[in-house]
Short mmCIF file of C-alpha atoms in Angstrom, two decimals:
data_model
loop_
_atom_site.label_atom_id
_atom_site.label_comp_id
_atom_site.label_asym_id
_atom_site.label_seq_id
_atom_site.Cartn_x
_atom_site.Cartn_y
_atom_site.Cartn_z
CA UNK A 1 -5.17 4.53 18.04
CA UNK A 2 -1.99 3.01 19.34
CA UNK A 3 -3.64 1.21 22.09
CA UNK A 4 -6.30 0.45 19.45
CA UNK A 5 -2.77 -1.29 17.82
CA UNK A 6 -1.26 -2.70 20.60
CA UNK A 7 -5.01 -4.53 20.98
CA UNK A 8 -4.95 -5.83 17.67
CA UNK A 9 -1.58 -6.96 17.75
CA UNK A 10 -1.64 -8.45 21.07
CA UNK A 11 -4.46 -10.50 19.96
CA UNK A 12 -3.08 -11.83 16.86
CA UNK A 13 0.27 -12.81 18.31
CA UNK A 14 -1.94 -14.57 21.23
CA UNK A 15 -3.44 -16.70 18.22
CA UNK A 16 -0.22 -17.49 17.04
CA UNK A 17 1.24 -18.42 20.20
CA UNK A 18 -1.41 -20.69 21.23
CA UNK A 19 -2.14 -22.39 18.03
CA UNK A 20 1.63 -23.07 17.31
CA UNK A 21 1.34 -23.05 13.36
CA UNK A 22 4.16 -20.24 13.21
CA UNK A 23 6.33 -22.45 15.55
CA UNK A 24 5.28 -25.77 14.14
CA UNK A 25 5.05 -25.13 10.53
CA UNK A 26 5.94 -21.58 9.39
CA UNK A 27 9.56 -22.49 11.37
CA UNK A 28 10.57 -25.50 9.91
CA UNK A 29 9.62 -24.30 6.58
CA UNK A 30 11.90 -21.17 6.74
CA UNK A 31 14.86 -23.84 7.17
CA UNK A 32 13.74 -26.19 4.97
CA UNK A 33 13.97 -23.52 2.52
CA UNK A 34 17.70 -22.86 3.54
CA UNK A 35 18.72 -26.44 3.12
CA UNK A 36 16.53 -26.08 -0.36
CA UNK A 37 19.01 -23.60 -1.14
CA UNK A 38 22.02 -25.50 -0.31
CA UNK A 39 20.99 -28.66 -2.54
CA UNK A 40 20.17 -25.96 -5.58
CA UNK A 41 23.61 -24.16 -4.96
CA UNK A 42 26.44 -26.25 -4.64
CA UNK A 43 27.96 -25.76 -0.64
CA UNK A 44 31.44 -26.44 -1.78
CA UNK A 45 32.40 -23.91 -4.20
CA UNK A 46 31.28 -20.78 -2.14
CA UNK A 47 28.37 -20.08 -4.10
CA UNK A 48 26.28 -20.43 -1.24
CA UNK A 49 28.34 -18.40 1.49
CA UNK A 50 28.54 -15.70 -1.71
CA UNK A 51 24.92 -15.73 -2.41
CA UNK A 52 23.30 -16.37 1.72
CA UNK A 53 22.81 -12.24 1.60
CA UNK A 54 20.14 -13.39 -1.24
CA UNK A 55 18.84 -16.43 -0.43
CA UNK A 56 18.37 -14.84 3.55
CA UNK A 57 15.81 -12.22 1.89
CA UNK A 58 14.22 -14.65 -0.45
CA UNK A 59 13.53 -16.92 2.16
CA UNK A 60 12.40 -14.23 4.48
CA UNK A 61 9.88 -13.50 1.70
CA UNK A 62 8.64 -16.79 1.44
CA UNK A 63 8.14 -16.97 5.29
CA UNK A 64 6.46 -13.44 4.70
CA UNK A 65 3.88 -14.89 2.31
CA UNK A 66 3.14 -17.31 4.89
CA UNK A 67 2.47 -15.06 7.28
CA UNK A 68 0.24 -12.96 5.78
CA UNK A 69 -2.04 -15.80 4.78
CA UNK A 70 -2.08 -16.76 8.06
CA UNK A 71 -2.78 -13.48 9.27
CA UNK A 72 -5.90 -13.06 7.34
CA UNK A 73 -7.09 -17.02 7.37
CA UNK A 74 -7.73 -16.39 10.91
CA UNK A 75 -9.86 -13.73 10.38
CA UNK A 76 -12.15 -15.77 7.66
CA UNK A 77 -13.89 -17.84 9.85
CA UNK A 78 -16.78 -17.63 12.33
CA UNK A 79 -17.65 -14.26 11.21
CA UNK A 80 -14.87 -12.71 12.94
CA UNK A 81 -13.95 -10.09 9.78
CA UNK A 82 -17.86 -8.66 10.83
CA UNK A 83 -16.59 -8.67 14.65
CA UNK A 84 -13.84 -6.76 13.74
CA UNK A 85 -15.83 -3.97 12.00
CA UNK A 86 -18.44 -4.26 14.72
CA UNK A 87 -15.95 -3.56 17.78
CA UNK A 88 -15.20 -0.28 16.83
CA UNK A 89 -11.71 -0.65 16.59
CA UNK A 90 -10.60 2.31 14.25
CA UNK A 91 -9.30 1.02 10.97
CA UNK A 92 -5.87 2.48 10.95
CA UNK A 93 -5.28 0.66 14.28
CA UNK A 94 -6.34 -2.73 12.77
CA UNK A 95 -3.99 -2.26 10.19
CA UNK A 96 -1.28 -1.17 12.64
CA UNK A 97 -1.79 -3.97 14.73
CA UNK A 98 -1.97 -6.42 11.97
CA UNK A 99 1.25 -5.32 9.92
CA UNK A 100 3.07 -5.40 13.57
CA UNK A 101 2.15 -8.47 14.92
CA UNK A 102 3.34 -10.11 11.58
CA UNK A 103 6.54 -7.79 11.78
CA UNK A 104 7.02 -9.43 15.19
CA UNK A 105 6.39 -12.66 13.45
CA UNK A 106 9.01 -12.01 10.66
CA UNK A 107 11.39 -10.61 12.95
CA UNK A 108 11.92 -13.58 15.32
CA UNK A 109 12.28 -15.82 11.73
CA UNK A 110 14.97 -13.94 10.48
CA UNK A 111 16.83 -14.12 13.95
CA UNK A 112 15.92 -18.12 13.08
CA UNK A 113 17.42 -17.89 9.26
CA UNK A 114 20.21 -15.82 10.40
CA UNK A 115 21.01 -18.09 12.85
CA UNK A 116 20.72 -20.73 9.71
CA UNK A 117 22.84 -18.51 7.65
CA UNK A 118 25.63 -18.46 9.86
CA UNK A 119 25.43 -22.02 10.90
CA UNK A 120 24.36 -23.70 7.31
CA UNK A 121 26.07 -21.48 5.11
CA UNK A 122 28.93 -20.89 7.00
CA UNK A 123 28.95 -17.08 6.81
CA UNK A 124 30.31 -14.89 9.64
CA UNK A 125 28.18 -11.75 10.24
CA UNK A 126 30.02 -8.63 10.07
CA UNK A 127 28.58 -4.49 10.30
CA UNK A 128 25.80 -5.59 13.05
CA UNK A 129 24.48 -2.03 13.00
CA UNK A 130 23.02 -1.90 9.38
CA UNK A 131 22.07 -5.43 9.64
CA UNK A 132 20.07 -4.65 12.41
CA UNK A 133 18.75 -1.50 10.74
CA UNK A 134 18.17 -3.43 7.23
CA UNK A 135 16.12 -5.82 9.16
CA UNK A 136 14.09 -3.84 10.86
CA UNK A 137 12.71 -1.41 7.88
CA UNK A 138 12.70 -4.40 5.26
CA UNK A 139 10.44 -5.91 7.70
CA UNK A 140 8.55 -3.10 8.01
CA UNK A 141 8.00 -2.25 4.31
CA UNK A 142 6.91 -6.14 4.03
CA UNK A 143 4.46 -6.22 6.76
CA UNK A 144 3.00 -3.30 5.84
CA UNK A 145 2.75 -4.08 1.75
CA UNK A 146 1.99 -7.76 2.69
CA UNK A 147 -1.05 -6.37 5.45
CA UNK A 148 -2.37 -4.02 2.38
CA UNK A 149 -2.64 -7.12 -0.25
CA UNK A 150 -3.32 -9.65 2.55
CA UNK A 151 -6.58 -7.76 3.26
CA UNK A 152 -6.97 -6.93 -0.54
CA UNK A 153 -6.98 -10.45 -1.49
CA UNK A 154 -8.94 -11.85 1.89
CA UNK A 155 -12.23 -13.67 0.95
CA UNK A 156 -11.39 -14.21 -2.13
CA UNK A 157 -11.58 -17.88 -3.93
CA UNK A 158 -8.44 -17.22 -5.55
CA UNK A 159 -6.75 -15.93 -2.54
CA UNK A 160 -3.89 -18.25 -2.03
CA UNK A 161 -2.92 -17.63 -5.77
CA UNK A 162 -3.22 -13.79 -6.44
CA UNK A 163 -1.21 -12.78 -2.99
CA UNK A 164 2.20 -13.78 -4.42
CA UNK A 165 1.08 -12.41 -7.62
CA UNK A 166 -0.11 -9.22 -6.43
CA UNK A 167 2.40 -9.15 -3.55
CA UNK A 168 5.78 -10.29 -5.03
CA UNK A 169 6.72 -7.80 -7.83
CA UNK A 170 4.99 -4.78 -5.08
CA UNK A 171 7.92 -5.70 -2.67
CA UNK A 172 11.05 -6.32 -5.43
CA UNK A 173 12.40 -3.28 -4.49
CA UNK A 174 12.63 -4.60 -0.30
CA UNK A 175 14.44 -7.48 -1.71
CA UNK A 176 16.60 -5.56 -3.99
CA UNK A 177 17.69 -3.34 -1.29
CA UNK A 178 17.40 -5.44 1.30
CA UNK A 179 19.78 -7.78 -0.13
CA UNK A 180 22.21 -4.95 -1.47
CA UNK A 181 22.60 -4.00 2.30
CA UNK A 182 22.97 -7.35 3.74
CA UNK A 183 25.83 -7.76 1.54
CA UNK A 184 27.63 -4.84 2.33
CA UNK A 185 27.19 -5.56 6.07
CA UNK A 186 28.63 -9.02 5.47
CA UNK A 187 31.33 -7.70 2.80
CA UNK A 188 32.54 -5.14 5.22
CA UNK A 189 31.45 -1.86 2.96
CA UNK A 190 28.32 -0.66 5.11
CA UNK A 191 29.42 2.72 3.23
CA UNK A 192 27.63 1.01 -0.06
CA UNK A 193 24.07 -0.12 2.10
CA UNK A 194 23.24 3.20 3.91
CA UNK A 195 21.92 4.47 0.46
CA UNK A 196 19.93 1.11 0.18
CA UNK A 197 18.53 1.43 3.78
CA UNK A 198 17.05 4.75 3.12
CA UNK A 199 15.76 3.18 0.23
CA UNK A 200 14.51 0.45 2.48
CA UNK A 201 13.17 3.28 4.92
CA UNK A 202 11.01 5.53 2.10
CA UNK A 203 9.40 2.32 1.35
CA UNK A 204 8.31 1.10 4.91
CA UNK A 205 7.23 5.23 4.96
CA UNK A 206 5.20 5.05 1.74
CA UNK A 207 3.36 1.56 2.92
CA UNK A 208 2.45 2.21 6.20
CA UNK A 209 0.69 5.84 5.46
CA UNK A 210 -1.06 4.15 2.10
CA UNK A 211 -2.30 1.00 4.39
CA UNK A 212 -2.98 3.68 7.36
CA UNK A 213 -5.33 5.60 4.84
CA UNK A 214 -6.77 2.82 2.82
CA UNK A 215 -7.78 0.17 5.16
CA UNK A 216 -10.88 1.52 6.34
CA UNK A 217 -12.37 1.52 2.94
CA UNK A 218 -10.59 -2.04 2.65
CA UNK A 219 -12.44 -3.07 5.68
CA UNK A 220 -15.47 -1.66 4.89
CA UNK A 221 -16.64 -2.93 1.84
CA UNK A 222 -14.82 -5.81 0.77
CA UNK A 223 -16.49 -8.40 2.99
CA UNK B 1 -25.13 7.61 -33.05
CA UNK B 2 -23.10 10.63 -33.02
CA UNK B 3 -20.33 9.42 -31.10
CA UNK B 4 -20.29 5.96 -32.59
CA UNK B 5 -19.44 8.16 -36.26
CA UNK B 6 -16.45 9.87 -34.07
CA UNK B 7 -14.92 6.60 -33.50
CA UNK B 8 -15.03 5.40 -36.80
CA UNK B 9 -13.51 8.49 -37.99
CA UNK B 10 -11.13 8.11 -35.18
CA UNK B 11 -10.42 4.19 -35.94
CA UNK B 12 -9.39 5.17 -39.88
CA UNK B 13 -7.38 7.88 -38.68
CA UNK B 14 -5.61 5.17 -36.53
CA UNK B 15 -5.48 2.77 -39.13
CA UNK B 16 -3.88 5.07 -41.91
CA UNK B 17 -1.55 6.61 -39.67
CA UNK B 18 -0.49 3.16 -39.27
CA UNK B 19 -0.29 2.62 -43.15
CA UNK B 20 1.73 5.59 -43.46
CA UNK B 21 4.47 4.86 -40.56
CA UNK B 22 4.67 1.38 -42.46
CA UNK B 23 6.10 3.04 -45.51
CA UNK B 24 7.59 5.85 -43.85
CA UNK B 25 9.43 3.11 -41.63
CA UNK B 26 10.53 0.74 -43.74
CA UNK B 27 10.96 2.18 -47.22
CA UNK B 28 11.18 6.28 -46.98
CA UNK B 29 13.46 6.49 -43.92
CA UNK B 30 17.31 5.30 -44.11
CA UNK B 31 18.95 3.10 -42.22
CA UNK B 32 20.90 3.97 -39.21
CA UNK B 33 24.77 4.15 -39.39
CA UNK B 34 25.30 2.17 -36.03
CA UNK B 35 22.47 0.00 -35.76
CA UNK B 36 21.29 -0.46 -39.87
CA UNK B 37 17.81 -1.72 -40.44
CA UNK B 38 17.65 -2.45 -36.17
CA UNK B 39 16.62 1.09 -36.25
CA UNK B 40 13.69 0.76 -38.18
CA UNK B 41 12.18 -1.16 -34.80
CA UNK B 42 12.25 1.99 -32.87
CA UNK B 43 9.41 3.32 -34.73
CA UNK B 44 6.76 1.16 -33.00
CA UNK B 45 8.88 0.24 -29.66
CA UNK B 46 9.18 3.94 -28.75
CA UNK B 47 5.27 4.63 -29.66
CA UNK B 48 4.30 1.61 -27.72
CA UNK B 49 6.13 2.42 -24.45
CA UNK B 50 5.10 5.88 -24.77
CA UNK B 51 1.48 4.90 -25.14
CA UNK B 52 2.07 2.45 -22.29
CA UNK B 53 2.75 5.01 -19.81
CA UNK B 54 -0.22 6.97 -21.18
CA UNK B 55 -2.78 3.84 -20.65
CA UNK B 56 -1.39 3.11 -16.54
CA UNK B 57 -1.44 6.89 -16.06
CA UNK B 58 -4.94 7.11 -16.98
CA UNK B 59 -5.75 3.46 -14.93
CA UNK B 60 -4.15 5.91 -11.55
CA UNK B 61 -6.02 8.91 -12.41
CA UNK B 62 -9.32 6.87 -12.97
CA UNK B 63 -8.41 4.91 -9.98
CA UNK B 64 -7.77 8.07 -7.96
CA UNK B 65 -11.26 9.70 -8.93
CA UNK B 66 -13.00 6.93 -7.93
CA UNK B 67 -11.62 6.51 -4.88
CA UNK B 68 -12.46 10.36 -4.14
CA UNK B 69 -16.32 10.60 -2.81
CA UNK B 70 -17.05 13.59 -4.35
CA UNK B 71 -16.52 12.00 -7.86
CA UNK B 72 -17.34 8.34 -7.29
CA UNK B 73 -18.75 6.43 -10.26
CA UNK B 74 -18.53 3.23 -11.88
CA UNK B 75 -17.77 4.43 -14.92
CA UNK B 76 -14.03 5.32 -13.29
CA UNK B 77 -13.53 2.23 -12.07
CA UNK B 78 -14.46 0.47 -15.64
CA UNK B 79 -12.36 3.16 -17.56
CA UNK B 80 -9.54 2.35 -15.15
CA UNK B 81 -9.74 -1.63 -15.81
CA UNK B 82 -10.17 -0.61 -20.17
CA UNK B 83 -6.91 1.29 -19.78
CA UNK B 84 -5.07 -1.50 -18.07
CA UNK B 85 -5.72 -4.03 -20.06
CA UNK B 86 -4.60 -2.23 -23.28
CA UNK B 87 -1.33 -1.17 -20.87
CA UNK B 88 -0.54 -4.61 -20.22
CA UNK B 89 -0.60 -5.58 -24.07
CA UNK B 90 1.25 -3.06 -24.69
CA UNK B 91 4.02 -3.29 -22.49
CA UNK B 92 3.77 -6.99 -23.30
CA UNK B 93 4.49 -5.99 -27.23
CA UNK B 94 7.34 -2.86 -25.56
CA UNK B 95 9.53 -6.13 -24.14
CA UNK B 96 9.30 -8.11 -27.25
CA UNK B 97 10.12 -5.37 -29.86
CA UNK B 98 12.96 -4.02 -27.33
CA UNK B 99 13.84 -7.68 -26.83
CA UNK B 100 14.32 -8.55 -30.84
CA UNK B 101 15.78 -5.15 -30.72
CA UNK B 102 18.08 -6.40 -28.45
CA UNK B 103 19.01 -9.68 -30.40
CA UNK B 104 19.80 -7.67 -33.02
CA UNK B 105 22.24 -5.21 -31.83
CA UNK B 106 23.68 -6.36 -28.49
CA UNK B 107 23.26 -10.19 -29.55
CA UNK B 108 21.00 -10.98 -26.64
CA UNK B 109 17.29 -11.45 -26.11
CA UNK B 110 17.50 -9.98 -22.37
CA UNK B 111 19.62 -7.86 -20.57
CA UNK B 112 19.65 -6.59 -16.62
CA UNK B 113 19.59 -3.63 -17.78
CA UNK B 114 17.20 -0.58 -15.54
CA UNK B 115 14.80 0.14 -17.92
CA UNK B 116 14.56 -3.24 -19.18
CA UNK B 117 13.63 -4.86 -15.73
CA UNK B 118 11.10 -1.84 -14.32
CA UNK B 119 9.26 -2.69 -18.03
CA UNK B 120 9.38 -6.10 -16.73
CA UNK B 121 8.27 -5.43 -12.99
CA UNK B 122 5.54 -3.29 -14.43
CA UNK B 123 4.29 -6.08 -16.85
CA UNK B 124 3.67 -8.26 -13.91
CA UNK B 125 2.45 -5.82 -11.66
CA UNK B 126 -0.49 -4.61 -13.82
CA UNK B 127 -0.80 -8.08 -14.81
CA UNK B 128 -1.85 -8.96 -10.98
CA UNK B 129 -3.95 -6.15 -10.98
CA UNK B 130 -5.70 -7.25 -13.89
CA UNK B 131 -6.44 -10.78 -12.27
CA UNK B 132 -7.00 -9.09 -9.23
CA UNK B 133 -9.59 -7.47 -11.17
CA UNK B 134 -10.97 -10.49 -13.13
CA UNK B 135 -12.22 -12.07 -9.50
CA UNK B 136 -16.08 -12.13 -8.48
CA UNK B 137 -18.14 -10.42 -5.48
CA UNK B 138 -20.07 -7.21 -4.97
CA UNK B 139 -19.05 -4.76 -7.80
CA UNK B 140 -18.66 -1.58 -5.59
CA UNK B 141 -16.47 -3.48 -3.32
CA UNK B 142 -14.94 -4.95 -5.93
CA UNK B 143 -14.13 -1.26 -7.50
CA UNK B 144 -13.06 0.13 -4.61
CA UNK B 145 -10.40 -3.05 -4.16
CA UNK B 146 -9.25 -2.02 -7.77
CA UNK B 147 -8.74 1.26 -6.96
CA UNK B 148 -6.64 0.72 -4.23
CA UNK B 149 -4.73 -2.14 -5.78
CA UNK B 150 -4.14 0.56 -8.98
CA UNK B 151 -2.99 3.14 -6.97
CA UNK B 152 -0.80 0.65 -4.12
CA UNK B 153 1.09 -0.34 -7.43
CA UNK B 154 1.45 3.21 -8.65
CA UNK B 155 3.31 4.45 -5.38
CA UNK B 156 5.66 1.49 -5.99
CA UNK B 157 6.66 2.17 -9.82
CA UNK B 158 8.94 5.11 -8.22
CA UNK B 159 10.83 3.10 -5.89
CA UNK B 160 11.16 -0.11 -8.24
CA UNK B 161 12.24 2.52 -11.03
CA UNK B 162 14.63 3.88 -8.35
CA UNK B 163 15.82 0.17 -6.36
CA UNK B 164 16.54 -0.78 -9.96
CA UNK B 165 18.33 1.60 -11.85
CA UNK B 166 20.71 1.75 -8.67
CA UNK B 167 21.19 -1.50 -8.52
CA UNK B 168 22.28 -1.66 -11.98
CA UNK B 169 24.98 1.60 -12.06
CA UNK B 170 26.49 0.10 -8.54
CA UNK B 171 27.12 -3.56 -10.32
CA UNK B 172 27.92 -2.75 -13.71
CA UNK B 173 29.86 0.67 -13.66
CA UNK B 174 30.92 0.26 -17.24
CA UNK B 175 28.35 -1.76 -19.77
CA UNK B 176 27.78 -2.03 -23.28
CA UNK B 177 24.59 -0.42 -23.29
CA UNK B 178 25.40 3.07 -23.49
CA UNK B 179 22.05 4.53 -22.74
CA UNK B 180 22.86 7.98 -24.09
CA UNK B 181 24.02 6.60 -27.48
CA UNK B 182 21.97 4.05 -27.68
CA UNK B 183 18.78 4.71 -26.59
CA UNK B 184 18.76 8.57 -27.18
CA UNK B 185 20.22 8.82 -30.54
CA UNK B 186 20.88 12.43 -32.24
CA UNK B 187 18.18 11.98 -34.83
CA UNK B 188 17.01 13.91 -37.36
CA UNK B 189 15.48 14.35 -40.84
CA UNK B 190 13.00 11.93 -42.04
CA UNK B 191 13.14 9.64 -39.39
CA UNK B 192 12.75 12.30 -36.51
CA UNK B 193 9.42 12.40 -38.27
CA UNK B 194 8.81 9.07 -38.74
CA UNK B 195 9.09 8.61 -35.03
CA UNK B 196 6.92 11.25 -33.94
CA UNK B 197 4.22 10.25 -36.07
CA UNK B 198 4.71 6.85 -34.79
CA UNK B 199 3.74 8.20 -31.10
CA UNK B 200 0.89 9.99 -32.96
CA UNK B 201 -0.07 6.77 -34.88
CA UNK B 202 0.23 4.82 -32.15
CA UNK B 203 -1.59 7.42 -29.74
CA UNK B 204 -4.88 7.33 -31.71
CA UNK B 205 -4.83 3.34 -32.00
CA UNK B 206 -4.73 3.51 -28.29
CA UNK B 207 -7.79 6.10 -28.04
CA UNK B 208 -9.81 4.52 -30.58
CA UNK B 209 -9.32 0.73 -28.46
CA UNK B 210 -9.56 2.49 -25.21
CA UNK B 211 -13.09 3.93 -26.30
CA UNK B 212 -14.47 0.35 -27.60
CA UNK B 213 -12.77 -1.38 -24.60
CA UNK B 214 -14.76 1.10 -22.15
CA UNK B 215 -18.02 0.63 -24.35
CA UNK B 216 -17.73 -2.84 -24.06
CA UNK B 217 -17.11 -2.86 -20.34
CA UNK B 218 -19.96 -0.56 -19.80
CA UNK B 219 -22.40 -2.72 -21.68
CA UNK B 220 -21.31 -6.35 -19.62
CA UNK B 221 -21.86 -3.57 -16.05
CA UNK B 222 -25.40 -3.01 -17.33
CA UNK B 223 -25.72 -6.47 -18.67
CA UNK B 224 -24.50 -7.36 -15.25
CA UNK B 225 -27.10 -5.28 -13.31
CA UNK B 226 -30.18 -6.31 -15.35
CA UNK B 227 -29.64 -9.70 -16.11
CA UNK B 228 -30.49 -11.06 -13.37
CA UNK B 229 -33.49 -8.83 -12.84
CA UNK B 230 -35.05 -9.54 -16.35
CA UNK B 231 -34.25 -13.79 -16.19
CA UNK B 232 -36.43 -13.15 -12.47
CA UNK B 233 -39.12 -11.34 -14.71
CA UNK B 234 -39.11 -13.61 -17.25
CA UNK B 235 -39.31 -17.01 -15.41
CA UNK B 236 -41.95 -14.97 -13.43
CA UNK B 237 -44.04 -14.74 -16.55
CA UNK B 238 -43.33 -17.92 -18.08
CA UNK B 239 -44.94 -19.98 -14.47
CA UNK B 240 -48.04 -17.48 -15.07
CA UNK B 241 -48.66 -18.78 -18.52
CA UNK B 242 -48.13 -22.03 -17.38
CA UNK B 243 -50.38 -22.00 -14.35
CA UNK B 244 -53.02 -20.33 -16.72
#
């Protein structure tokens, strides 16, 4: 099965890196959202620097959305969503593969908009440990709850409408806690975000078994 | 025939139960020495987010059996989508009697407050479900997508409950919405009656639109099915006639 992933994964992150739309568009869009932020928020008064825990995760979930589209537009075309039930790939691994390669995705855009925190917003980062933690189960719980309600929504007319509907309000509580740790990373408290990160970690638990056990009826039927 | 009689019986009940928390609400019962006449709005606020629960607890379970193979069948799926919908009108009606109830006594429509957002979260959540549900394609791929979708939002009402009500006692340590004095008053007498045969009211409006909402959704299935099959018949029969 976790070759099966690695498979699945590998191939999607090939797509990605060949066809250049997370490096051309999904990219720029993830700062443009940043600089968004800064003309919403006035720069001068500190809002921004106070609020850039926030606005990191918001724009991380924007990105997210993004992603996930992407992830399953490439699988609308030429038949390939048939392909991929026909190569015997086992179901679980497809959804494994999928929700990593867009964790990998994710990951190397918040490096990009924490780079564009630090630089735009002028905030120093501070407690790397439970940043790097928070980071790596938010993204987690997103890939996996965005792979579940990408592949929910896929083929659908209304697709590009119902996924933040359906997928948005799902992952509030990644963004609550996500953002609650971030903060106390940056404020110097990481005492007040290790109960948020197990928070953070029960969630990515809770997604991952539910998309491990559902896909294959996912697959199956809803072509 | 038989069953139709049950839920007329049933919808009276429903309807004079209503009748009778209406007087029992706001004439027999007194008002409340903190909140006054505010009070009086707790008879059909608690019922509906009572009943609320009820309806998306019954969409899960109905989700849940349909997903299992041994009890597949359509008619889960369709009872799931009934409940929903009358869940999402109700919560829709819990926010805006809790919100006037709100106005009224803290002097604000809205307030961060835990239970206040989860409502919230849950509103929209079953909301996307229900327009999840509302989009076209093979029904019993369609029902199993449902059934997923009903139960990935179920697993989640724990952990928004949970993210929420956290991040509400680590911001606000002190608040004006005491939640033991406000929204668990010591109650008793007339209006500790009132209320519970508010949930009871309120509780046999739900069952009586649940079963009409499930009839209805079972007839457009089998209208579904056969339509198509009878307009193939029918045009079959009418190019006969003509070519005779």
């Amino acid at each position: 099965m976790w070759h099966d992933a690695a498979v699945m994964a590998g191939k999607d992150l090939r797509i990605e890196l060949r066809s250049r739309v997370a490096t051309n568009q999904v990219a720029p869009f993830a700062l443009l959202v940043l600089v968004l932020f800064a003309f919403a928020l006035d720069p001068d008064r500190g809002v921004l620097a106070r609020a850039a825990a926030g606005l990191f995760w918001v724009a991380v979930l924007f990105c997210a959305l993004l992603a996930i589209q992407r992830a399953f537009a490439v699988e609308a075309t030429d038949g390939a969503r048939d392909n991929l039930r026909l190569s015997g790939l086992d179901p679980a691994a497809i959804f494994l593969g999928k929700a990593g390669a867009i964790a990998a995705e994710l990951g190397v855009l918040e490096v990009l908009l924490g780079a564009g925190v630090v630089v735009l917003y002028n905030r120093a980062l501070h407690g790397p440990a439970l940043l790097v933690v928070t980071c790596v189960l938010a993204t987690i719980g997103l890939a996996a709850a965005g792979t579940l309600y990408g592949a929910l929504a896929a083929g659908l007319r209304v697709r590009e409408t119902l996924l933040p509907l359906l997928l948005l309000p799902v992952v509030a509580p990644v963004l609550l806690a996500a953002t609650r740790a971030s903060e106390a990373a940056l404020g110097g408290s990481p005492g007040d975000g290790w109960p948020w990160v197990r928070l953070l970690g029960v969630f990515a638990v809770i997604y991952v078994a539910f998309g491990v056990v559902a896909f294959g009826p996912l697959l199956e039927e809803s072509s | 025939m038989r069953s139709e009689t049950g839920t007329r019986v049933l919808g009276t009940l429903a309807v004079a139960a209503l009748a009778v928390l209406a007087v029992m609400a706001l004439v027999v019962t007194p008002p409340d020495v903190n909140q006054q006449d505010a009070v009086r709005l707790f008879y059909i606020h608690v019922p509906l987010a009572t009943v609320m629960y009820v309806a998306f607890g019954i969409t899960a379970l109905a989700s849940v059996l349909y997903l299992l193979p041994r009890t597949r069948a359509r008619k889960w799926d369709l009872l799931a989508g009934a409940s929903a919908e009358i869940g999402v009108v109700f919560t829709g009606l819990t926010l805006l009697t809790g919100s006037i109830w709100g106005r009224t006594t803290w002097g604000v429509w809205w307030t961060w407050d835990a239970r206040l957002t989860t409502t919230a979260l849950l509103f929209v959540l079953f909301l996307g479900y229900l327009a999840l549900r509302r989009t076209t394609g093979d029904t019993d791929a369609r029902a199993k997508r449902n059934a997923i979708a009903a139960l990935a939002v179920s697993i989640d009402l724990p952990i928004v409950h949970k993210s929420v009500e956290w991040w509400r006692t680590l911001h606000q340590k002190s608040s004006l919405l005491d939640e033991e004095t406000f929204l668990h008053p010591h109650i008793h007498g007339s209006m500790y009656w009132t209320a519970m045969l508010g949930i009871g009211a309120f509780v046999l409006l739900f069952a009586w639109l649940l079963i009409h909402r499930y009839r209805l959704a079972l007839l457009a299935d089998r209208v579904e099915d056969q339509g198509l099959e009878r307009a193939i018949a029918e045009r079959r029969a009418e190019v006969l006639t003509g070519a005779r």
